[in-house]
Short mmCIF file of C-alpha atoms and ligand atoms in Angstrom, two decimals:
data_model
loop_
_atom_site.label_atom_id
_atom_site.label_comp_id
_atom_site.label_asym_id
_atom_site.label_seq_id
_atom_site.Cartn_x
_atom_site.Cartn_y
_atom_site.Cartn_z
CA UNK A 1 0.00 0.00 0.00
CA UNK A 2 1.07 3.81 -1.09
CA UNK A 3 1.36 6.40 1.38
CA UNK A 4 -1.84 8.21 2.10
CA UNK A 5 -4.53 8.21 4.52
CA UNK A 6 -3.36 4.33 6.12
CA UNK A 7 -5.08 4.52 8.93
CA UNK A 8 -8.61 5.61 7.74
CA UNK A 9 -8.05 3.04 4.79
CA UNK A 10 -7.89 0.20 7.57
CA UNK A 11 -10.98 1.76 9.08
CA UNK A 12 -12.78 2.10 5.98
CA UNK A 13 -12.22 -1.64 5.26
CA UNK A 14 -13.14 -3.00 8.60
CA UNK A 15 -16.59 -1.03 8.35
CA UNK A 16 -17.09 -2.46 4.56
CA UNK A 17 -16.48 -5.39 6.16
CA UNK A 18 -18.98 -5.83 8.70
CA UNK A 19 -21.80 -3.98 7.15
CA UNK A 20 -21.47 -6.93 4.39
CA UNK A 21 -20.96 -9.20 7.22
CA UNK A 22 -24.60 -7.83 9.12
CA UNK A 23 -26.16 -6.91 5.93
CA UNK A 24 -26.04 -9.70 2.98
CA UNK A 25 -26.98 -8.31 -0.42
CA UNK A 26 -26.16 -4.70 1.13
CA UNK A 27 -26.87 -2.77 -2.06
CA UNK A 28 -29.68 -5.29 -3.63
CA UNK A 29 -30.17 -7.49 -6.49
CA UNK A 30 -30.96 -4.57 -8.83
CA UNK A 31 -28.43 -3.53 -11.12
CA UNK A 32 -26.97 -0.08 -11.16
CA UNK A 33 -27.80 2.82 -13.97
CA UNK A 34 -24.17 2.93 -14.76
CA UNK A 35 -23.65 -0.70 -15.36
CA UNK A 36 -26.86 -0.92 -17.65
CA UNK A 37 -24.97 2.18 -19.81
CA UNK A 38 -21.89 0.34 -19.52
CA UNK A 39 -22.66 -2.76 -20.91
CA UNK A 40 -23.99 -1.39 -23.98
CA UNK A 41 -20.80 1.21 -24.59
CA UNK A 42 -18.74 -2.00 -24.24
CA UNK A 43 -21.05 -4.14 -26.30
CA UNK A 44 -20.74 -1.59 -28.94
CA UNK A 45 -17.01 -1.70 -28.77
CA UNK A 46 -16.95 -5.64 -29.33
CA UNK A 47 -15.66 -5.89 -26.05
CA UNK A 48 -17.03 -9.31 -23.80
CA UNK A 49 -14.42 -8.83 -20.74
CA UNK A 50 -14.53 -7.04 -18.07
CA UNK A 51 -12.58 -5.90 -15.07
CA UNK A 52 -14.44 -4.71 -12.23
CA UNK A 53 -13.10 -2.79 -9.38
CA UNK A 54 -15.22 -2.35 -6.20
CA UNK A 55 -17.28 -4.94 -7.09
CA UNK A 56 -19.19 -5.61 -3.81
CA UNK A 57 -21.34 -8.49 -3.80
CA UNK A 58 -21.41 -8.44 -7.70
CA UNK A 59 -25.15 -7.26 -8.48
CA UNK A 60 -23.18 -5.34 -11.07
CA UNK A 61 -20.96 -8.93 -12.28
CA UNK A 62 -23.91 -10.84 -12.41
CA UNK A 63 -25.73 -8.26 -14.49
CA UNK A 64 -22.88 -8.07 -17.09
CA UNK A 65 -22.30 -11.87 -16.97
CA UNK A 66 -26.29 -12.24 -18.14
CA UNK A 67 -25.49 -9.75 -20.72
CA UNK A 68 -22.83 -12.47 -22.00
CA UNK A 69 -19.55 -10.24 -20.54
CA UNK A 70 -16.88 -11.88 -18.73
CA UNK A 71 -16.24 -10.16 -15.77
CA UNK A 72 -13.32 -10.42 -13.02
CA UNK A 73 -14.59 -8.62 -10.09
CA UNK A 74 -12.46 -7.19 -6.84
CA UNK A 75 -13.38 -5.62 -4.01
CA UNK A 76 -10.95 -5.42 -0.98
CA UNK A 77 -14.13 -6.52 1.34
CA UNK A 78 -13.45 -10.42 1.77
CA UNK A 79 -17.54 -10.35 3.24
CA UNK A 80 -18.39 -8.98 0.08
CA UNK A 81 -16.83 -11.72 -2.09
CA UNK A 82 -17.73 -14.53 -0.32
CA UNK A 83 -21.61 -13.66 -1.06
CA UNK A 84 -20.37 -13.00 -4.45
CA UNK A 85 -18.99 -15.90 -4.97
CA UNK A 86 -21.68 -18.19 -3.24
CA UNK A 87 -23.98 -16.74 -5.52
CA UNK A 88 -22.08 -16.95 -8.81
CA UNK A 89 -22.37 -20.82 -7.92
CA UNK A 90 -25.83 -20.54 -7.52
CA UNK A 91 -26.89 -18.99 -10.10
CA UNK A 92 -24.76 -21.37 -12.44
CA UNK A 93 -22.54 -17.91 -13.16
CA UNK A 94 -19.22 -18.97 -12.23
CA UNK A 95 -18.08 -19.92 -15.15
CA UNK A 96 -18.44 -15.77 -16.14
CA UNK A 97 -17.77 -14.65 -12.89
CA UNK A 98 -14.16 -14.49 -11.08
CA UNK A 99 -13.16 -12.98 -7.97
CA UNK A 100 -10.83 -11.87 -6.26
CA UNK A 101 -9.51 -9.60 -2.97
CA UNK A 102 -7.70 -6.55 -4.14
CA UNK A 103 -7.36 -3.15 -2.33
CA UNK A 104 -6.70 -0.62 -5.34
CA UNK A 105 -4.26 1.30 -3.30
CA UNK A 106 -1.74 -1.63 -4.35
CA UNK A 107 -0.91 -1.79 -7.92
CA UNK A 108 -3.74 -3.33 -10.18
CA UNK A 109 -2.73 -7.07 -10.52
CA UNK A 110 -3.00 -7.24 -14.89
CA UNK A 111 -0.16 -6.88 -17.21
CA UNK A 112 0.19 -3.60 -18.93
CA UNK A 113 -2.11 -3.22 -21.71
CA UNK A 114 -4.15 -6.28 -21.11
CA UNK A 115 -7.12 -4.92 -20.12
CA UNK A 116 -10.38 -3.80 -22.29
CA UNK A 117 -12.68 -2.76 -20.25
CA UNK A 118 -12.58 -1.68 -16.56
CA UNK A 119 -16.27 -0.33 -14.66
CA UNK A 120 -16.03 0.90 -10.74
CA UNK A 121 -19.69 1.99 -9.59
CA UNK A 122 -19.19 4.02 -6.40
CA UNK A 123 -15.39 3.28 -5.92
CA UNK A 124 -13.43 6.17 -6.78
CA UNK A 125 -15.47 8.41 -4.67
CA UNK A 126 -14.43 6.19 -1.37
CA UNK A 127 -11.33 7.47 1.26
CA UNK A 128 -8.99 8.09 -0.84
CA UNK A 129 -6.60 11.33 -0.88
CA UNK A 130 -5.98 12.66 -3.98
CA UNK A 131 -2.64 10.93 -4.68
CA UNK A 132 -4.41 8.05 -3.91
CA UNK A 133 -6.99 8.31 -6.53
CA UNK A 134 -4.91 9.77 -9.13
CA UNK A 135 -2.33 6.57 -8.38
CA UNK A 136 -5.58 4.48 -8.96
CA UNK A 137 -6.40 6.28 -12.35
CA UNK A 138 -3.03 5.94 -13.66
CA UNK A 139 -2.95 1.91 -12.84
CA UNK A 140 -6.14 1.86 -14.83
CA UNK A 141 -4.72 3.55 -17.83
CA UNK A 142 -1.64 1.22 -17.41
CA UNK A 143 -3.48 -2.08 -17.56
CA UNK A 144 -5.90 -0.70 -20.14
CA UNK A 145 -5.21 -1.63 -24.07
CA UNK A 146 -4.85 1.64 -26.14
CA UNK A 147 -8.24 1.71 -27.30
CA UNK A 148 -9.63 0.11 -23.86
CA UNK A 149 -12.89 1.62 -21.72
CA UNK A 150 -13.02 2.52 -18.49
CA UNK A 151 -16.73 3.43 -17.32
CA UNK A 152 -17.32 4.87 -13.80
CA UNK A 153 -19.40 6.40 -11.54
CA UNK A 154 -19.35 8.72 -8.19
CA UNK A 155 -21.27 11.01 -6.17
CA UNK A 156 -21.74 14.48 -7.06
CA UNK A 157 -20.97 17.80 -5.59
CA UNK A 158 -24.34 18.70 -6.37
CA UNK A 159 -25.83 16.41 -3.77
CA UNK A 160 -27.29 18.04 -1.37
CA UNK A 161 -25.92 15.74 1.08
CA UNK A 162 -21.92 16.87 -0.16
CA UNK A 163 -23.59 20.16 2.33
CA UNK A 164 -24.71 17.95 5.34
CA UNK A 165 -21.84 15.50 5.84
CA UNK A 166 -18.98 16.14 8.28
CA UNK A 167 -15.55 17.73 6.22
CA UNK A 168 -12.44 15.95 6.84
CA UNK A 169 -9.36 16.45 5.55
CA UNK A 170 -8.47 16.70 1.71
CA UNK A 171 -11.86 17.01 0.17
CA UNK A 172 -12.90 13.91 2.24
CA UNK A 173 -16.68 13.94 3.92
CA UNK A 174 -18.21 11.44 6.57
CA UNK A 175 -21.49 10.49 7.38
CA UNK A 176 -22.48 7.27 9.92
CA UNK A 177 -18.47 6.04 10.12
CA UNK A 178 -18.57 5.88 6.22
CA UNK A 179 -16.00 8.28 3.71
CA UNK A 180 -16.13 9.08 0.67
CA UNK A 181 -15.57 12.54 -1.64
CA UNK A 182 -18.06 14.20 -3.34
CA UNK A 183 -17.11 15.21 -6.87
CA UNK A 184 -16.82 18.12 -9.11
CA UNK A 185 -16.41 18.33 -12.67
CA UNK A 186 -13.31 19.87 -12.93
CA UNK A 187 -11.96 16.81 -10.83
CA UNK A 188 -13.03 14.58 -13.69
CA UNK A 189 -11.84 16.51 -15.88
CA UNK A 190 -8.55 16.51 -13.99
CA UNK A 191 -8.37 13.09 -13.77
CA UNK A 192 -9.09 12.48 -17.19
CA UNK A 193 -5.73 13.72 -18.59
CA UNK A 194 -4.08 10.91 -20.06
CA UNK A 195 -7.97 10.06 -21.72
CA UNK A 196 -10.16 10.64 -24.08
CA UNK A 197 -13.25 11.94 -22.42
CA UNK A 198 -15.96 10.58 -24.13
CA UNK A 199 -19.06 11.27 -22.25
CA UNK A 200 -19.66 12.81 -18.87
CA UNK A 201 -23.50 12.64 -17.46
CA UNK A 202 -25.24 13.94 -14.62
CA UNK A 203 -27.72 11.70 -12.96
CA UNK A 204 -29.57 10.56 -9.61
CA UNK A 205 -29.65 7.47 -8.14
CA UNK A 206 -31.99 6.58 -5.22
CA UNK A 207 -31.15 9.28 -2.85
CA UNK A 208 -27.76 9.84 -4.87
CA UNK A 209 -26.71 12.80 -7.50
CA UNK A 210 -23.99 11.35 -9.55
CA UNK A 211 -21.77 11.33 -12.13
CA UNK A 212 -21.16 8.78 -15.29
CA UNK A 213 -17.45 9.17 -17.09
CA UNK A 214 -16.91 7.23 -19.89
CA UNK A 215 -13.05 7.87 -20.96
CA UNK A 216 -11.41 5.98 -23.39
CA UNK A 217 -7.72 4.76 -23.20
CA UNK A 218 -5.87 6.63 -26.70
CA UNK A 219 -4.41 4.81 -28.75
CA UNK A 220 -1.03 5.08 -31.19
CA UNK A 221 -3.48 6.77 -33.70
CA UNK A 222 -4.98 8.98 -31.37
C1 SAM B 1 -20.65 1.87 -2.41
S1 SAM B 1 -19.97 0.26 -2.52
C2 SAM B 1 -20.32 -0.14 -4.22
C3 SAM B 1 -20.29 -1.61 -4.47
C4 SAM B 1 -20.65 -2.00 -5.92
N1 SAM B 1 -19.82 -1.32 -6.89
C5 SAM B 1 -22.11 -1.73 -6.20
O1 SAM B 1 -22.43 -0.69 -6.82
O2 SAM B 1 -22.95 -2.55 -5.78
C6 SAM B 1 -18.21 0.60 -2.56
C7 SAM B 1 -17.36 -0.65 -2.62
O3 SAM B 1 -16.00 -0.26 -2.74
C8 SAM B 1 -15.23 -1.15 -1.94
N2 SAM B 1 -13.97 -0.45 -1.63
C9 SAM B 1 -13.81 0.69 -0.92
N3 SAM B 1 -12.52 1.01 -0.85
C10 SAM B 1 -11.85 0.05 -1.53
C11 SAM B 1 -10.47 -0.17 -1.81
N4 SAM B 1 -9.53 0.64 -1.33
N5 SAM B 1 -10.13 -1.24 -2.56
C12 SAM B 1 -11.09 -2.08 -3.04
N6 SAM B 1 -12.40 -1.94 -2.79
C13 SAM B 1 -12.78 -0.87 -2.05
C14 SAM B 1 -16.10 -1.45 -0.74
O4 SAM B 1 -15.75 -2.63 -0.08
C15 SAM B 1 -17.47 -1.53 -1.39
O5 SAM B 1 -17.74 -2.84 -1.81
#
């Protein structure tokens, strides 16, 4: 693990942890909006595999696997996986669906430019500092093929809860022992440097105003 916030990273992953551990199927069967967008910008590429970071207990795996995608889906919640995996096997899945434990403040596990597709719902906006996160964005542009998507998705500034929750350090809020960053759209724009930006979209979620990035990886012709 980089340097950064260390301490509220082990905190962050004990409390992931156990609210997986009290509450199975945390975030529900349904798929996200993201995902559902996702799957058809990678379908349209002629992409079928998928890595998935922050993967939870894989509504958003299982959703792409129907869809026909391959997906290999971490989360650094071993809780999380578990249910994951038990259901993979039970809905006959497994063969589509991989797992495995990964905290993405360590370098991403794949080669460099073996990657097509990556998709994080709700993981770059956790407890990370901004090295952190920009360390994160640069190992997904390194495993990514020139050429490769990465679709994500975070809260929004313009949530009205981004006023409510307690302010940490470095852009960082808290609300009930959770952390996460709200974000603006000059920080994707920032962290979409090395990209091609190809679509960024406003939306709301349950409770949630949010943001959907689409950002290509360039490649030589580019
Ligand atoms: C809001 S949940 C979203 C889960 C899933 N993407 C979904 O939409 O159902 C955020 C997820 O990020 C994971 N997470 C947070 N920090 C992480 C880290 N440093 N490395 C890997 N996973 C992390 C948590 O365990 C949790 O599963």
């Amino acid at each position: 693990m980089n340097t950064g916030h260390v301490e509220l990273a082990r905190v962050q992953q004990e409390r992931w942890e156990s609210a997986y551990a009290r509450r199975p199927q945390l975030h529900g069967a349904q798929p996200s909006a993201a995902v559902e967008w996702a799957a058809e910008v990678f379908g349209a590429a002629g992409i079928d595999d998928v890595l998935e970071l922050g993967a939870g207990h894989g509504r958003d795996a299982f959703f792409l696997a129907r869809q026909g995608f391959s997906v290999h889906a971490t989360d650094f919640s071993e809780a999380a996986l578990d249910q994951l995996r038990h259901e993979a096997q039970r809905e006959g899945l497994d063969d589509r669906v991989t797992a495995a434990l990964h905290d993405v403040r360590d370098p991403l596990p794949p080669a460099d430019a073996t990657v097509n597709a990556v998709f994080a719902n709700v993981l770059l906006n956790m407890a990370f500092s901004p090295s952190e996160l920009r360390s994160l964005v640069a190992e997904i542009h390194r495993v990514l093929c020139p050429g490769g998507l990465f679709v994500y998705a975070v809260w929004s500034t313009d949530d009205p809860c981004s006023r409510h929750w307690r302010q940490l350090d470095d852009g960082l809020s808290m609300h009930d022992g959770f952390v996460g960053r709200f974000f603006d759209e000059s920080l994707v724009t920032e962290l979409a440097e090395q990209w091609r930006l190809d679509d960024t979209a406003p939306y709301d979620e349950g409770q949630r105003r949010m943001w959907r990035v689409t950002m290509t990886k360039p490649g030589p012709e580019s």
